[in-house]
Tab-separated table of C-alpha atoms in Angstrom:
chain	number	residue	atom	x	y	z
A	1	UNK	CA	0.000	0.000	0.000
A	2	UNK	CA	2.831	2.424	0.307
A	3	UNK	CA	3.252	5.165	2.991
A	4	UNK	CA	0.390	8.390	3.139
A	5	UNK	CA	1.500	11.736	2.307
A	6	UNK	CA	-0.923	14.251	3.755
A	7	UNK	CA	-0.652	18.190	2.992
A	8	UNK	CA	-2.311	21.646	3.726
A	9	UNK	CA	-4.856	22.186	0.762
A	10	UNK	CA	-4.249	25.942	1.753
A	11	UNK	CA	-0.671	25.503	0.614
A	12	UNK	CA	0.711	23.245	-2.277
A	13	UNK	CA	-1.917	20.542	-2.518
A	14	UNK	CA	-2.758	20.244	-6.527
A	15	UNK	CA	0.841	19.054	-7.340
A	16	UNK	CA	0.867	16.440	-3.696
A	17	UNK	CA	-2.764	14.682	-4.604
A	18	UNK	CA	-3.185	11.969	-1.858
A	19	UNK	CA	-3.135	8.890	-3.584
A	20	UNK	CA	-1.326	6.583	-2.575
A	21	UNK	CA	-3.365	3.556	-1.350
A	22	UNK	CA	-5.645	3.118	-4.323
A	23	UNK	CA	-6.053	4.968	-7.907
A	24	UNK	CA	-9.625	5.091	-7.709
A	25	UNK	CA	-9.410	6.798	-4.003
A	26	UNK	CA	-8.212	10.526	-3.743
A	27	UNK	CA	-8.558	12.589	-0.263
A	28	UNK	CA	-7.962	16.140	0.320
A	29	UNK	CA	-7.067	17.316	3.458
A	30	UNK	CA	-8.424	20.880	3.615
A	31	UNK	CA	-10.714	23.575	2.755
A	32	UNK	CA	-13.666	22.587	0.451
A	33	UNK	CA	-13.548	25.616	-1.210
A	34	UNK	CA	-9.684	26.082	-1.890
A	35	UNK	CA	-10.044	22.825	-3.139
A	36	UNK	CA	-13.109	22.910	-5.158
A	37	UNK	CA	-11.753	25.798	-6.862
A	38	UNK	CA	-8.507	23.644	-7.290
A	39	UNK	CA	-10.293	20.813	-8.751
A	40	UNK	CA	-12.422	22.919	-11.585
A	41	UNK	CA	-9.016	24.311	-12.407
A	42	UNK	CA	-7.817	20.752	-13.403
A	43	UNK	CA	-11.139	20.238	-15.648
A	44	UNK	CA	-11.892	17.622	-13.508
A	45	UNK	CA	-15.641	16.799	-13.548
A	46	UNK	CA	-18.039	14.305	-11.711
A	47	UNK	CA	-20.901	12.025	-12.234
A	48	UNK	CA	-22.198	13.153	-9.049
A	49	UNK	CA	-21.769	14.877	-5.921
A	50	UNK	CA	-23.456	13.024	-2.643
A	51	UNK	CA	-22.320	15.130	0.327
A	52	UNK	CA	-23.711	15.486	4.403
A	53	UNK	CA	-22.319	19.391	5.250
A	54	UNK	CA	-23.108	20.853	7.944
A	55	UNK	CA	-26.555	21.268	9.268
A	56	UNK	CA	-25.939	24.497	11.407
A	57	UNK	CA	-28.449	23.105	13.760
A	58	UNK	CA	-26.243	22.778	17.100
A	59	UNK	CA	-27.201	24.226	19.686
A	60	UNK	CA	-26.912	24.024	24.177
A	61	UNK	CA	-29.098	21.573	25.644
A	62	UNK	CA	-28.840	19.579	29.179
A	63	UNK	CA	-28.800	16.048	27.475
A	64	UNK	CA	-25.402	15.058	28.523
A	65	UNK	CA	-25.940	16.144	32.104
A	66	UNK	CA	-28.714	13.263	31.817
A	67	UNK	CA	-26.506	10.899	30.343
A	68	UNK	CA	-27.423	11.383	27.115
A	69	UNK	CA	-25.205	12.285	23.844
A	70	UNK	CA	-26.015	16.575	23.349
A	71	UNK	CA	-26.714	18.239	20.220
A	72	UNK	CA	-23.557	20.585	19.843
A	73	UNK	CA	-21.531	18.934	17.716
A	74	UNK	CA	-18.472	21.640	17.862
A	75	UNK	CA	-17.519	24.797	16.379
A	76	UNK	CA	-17.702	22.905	12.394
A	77	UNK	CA	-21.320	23.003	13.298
A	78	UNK	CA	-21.807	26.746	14.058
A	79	UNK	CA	-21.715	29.931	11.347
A	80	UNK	CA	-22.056	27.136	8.193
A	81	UNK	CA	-22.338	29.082	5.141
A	82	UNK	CA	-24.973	26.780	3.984
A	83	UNK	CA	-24.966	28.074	-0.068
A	84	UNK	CA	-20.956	29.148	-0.746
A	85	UNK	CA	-19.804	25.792	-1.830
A	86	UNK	CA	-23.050	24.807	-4.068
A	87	UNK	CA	-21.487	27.231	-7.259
A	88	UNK	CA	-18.524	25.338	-7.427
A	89	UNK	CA	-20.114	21.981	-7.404
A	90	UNK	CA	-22.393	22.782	-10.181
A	91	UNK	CA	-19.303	23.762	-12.286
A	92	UNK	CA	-17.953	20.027	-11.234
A	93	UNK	CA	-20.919	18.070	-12.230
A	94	UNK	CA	-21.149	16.673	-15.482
A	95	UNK	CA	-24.453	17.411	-17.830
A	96	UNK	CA	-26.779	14.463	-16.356
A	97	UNK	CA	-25.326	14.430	-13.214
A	98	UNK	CA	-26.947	14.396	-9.934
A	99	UNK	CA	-26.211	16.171	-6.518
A	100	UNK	CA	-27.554	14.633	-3.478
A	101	UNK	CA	-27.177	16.992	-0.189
A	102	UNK	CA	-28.304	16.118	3.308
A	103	UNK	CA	-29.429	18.727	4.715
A	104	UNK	CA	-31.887	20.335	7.931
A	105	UNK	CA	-35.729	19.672	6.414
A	106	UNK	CA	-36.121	23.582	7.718
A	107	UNK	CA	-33.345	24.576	5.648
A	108	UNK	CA	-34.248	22.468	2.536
A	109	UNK	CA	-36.591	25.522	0.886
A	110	UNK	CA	-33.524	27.742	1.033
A	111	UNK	CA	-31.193	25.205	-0.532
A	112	UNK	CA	-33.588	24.225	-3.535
A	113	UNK	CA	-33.528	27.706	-4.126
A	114	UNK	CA	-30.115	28.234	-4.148
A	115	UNK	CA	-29.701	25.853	-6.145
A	116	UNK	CA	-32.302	26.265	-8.774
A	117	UNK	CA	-30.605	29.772	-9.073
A	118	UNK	CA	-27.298	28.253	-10.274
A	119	UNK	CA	-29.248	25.994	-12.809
A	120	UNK	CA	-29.792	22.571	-10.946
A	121	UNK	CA	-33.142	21.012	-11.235
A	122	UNK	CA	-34.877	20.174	-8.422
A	123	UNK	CA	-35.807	16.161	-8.434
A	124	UNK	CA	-37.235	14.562	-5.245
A	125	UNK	CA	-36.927	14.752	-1.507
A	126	UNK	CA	-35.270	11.923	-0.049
A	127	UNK	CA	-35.757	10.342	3.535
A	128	UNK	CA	-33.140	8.785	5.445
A	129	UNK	CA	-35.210	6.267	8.072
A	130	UNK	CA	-33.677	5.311	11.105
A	131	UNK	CA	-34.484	1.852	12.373
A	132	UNK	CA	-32.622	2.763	15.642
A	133	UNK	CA	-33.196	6.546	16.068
A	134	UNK	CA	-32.163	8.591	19.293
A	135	UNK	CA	-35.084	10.267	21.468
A	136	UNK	CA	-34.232	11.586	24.489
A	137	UNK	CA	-37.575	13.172	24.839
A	138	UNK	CA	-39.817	9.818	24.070
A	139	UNK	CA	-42.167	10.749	26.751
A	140	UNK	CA	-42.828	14.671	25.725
A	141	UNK	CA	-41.828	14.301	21.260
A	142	UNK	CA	-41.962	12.192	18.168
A	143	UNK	CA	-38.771	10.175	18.400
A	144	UNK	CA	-35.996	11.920	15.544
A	145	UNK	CA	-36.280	9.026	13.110
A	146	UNK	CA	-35.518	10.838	9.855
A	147	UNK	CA	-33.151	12.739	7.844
A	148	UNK	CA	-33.634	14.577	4.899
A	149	UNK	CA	-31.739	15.049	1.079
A	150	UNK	CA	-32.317	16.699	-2.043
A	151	UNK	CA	-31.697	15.286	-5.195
A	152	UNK	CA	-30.808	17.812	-7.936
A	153	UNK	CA	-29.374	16.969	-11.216
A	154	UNK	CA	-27.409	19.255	-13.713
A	155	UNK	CA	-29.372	19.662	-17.194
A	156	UNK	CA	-28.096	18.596	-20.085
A	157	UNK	CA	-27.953	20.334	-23.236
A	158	UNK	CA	-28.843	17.117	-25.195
A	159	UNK	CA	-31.964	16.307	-24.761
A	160	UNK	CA	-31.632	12.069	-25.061
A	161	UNK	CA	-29.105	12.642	-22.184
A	162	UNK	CA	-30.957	11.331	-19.402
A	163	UNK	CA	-29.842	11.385	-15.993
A	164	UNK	CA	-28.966	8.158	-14.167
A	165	UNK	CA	-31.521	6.508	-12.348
A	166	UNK	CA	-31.263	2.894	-11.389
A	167	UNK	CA	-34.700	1.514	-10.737
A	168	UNK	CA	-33.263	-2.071	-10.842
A	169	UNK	CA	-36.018	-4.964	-11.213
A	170	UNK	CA	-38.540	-2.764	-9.024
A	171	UNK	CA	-41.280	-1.463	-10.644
A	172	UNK	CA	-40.798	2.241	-8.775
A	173	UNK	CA	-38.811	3.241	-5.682
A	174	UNK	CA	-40.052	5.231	-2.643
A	175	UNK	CA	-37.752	8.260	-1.832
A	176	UNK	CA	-36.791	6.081	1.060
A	177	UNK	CA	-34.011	4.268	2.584
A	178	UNK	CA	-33.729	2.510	5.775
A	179	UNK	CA	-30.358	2.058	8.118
A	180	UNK	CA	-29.498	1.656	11.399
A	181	UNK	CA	-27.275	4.719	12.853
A	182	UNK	CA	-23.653	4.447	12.466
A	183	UNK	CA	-21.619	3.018	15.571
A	184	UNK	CA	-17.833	3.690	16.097
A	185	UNK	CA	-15.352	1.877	14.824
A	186	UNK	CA	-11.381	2.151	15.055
A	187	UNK	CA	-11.431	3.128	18.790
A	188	UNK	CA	-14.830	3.836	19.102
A	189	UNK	CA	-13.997	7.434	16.871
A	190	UNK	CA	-16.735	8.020	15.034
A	191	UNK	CA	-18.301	11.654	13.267
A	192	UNK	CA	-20.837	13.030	15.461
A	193	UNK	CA	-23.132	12.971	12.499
A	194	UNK	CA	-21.891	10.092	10.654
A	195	UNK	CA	-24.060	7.879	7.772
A	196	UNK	CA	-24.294	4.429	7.504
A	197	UNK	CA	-22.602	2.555	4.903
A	198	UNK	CA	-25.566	0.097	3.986
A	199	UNK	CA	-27.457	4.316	3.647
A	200	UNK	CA	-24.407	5.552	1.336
A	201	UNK	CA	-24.340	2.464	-0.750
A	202	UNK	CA	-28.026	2.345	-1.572
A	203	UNK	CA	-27.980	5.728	-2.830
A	204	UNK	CA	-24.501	5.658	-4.859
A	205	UNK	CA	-25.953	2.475	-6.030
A	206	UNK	CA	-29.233	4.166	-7.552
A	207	UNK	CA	-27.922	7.415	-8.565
A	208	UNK	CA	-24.423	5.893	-10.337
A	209	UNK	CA	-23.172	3.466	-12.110
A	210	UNK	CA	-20.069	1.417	-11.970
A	211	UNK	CA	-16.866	3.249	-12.564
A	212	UNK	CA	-18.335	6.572	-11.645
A	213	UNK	CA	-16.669	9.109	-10.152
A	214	UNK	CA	-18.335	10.412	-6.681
A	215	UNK	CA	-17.363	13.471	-5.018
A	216	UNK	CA	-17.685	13.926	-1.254
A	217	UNK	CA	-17.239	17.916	-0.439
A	218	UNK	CA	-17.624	17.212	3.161
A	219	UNK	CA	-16.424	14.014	3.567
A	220	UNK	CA	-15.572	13.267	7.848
A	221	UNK	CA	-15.172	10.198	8.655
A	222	UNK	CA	-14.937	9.125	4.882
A	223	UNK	CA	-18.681	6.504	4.688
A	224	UNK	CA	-19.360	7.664	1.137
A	225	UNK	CA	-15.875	6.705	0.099
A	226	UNK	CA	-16.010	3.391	1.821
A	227	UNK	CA	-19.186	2.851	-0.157
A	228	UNK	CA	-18.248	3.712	-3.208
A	229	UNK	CA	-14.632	1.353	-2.766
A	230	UNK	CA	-17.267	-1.358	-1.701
A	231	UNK	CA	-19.964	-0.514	-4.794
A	232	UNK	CA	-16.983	0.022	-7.532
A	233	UNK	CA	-17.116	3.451	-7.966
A	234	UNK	CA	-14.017	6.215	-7.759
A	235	UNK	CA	-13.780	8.808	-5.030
A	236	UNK	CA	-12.668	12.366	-4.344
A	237	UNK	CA	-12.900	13.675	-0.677
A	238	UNK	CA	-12.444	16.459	0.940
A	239	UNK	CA	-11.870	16.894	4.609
A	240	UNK	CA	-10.606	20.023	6.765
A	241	UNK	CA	-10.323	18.374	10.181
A	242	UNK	CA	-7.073	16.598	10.611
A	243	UNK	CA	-8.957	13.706	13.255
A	244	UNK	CA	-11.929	12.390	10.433
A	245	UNK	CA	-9.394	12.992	7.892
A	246	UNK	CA	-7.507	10.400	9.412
A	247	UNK	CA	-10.450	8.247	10.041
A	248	UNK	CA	-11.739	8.507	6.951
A	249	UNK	CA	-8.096	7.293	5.195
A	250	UNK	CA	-8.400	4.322	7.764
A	251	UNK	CA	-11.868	3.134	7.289
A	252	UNK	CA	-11.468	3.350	3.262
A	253	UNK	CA	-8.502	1.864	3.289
A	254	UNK	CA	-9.399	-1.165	6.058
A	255	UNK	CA	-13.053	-0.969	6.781
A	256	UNK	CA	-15.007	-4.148	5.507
């Protein structure tokens, strides 16, 4: 496998890409934007773009004085510029492509926009179902059993240039997929708000094909690029924190 270089995006980071483990497998360690910017500059372009970025949604609570996990997931999680990064992906996609973005169902409206205002097209809503949620308030609220996405895809200017859309040997799908919450692996280190695998899988697996090329903007601990290693596709990721950074070369490199 080789040894790991990793490098400041901020600094010299188009000439040092990390890829040394696996040519289908590149990770950037640092900003999304420097390197978004960095990677349009290349011509590099995508068949899609399935990313989790911050939901902006932490906030104090007294949950962990009651022995339960809190809702401030750390300073990543507070100011998000929810919209700055969305004009550089749609530069990335290719015609046909489709961008997938988890994101805060009060927040969604604003996003669509955005993003309609760039040129996306606005597809479906998708639900994430959790089959063991977290509810700390099961005797006063609904139990938190769902996350949203958006699926977008780029136009294309031919017009027998459909985008991709696995349906498989169903007859329709539901905008619904169901996965347990992700548990911690190598030490117990885990993202706050990390996916599932089985989750990321499904999706990559009905939104591209084989020998795609995923991007991850927001990557953490790195479950879209383990699912995409484990489903065949390429990967670019792009991580600012030095700890899921790390992670996330582990798991993809290790994680079965």
């Amino acid at each position: 496998m080789g040894n790991t270089e990793k490098f400041n995006c901020e600094n010299d980071f188009r000439s040092k890409e990390f890829n040394s483990f696996d040519a289908r497998m590149k990770l950037y360690h640092g900003d999304c934007s420097n390197v978004l910017r960095a990677l349009i500059q290349d011509n590099i372009r995508v068949d899609a773009v399935i990313t989790d970025p911050p939901y902006e949604i932490s906030r104090k609570n007294n949950f962990q004085s009651m022995g339960r996990a809190g809702i401030d997931f750390g300073a990543w999680d507070h100011d998000v510029d929810l919209f700055g990064y969305i004009d550089s992906v749609y530069k990335l996609v290719k015609e046909g492509g489709s961008f997938i973005v988890f994101c805060d169902w009060r927040k969604a409206g604003r996003i669509a926009e955005y993003c309609e205002s760039v040129g996306f097209l606005t597809k479906d809503r998708i639900q994430f179902k959790k089959t063991n949620p977290f509810h700390p308030n099961a005797n006063r609220r609904y139990a938190s059993d769902r996350e949203d996405a958006i699926w977008f895809v780029k136009p294309s200017k031919t017009p027998t240039q459909k985008w991709t859309f696995n349906i498989g040997e169903n007859n329709f799908l539901r905008p619904e997929f169901s996965a347990g919450i992700a548990r911690g692996k190598n030490g117990n280190l885990r993202h706050p708000c990390q996916k599932p695998v089985g989750l990321m899988e499904q999706i990559i697996n009905v939104h591209t094909n084989v020998g795609d090329t995923v991007l991850d903007c927001y990557m953490g601990s790195g479950t879209t690029g383990v699912a995409c290693r484990n489903t065949g596709r390429n990967f670019i990721g792009i991580e600012l924190d030095s700890k899921y950074f790390d992670l996330a070369e582990r798991r993809i490199r290790f994680e079965m």
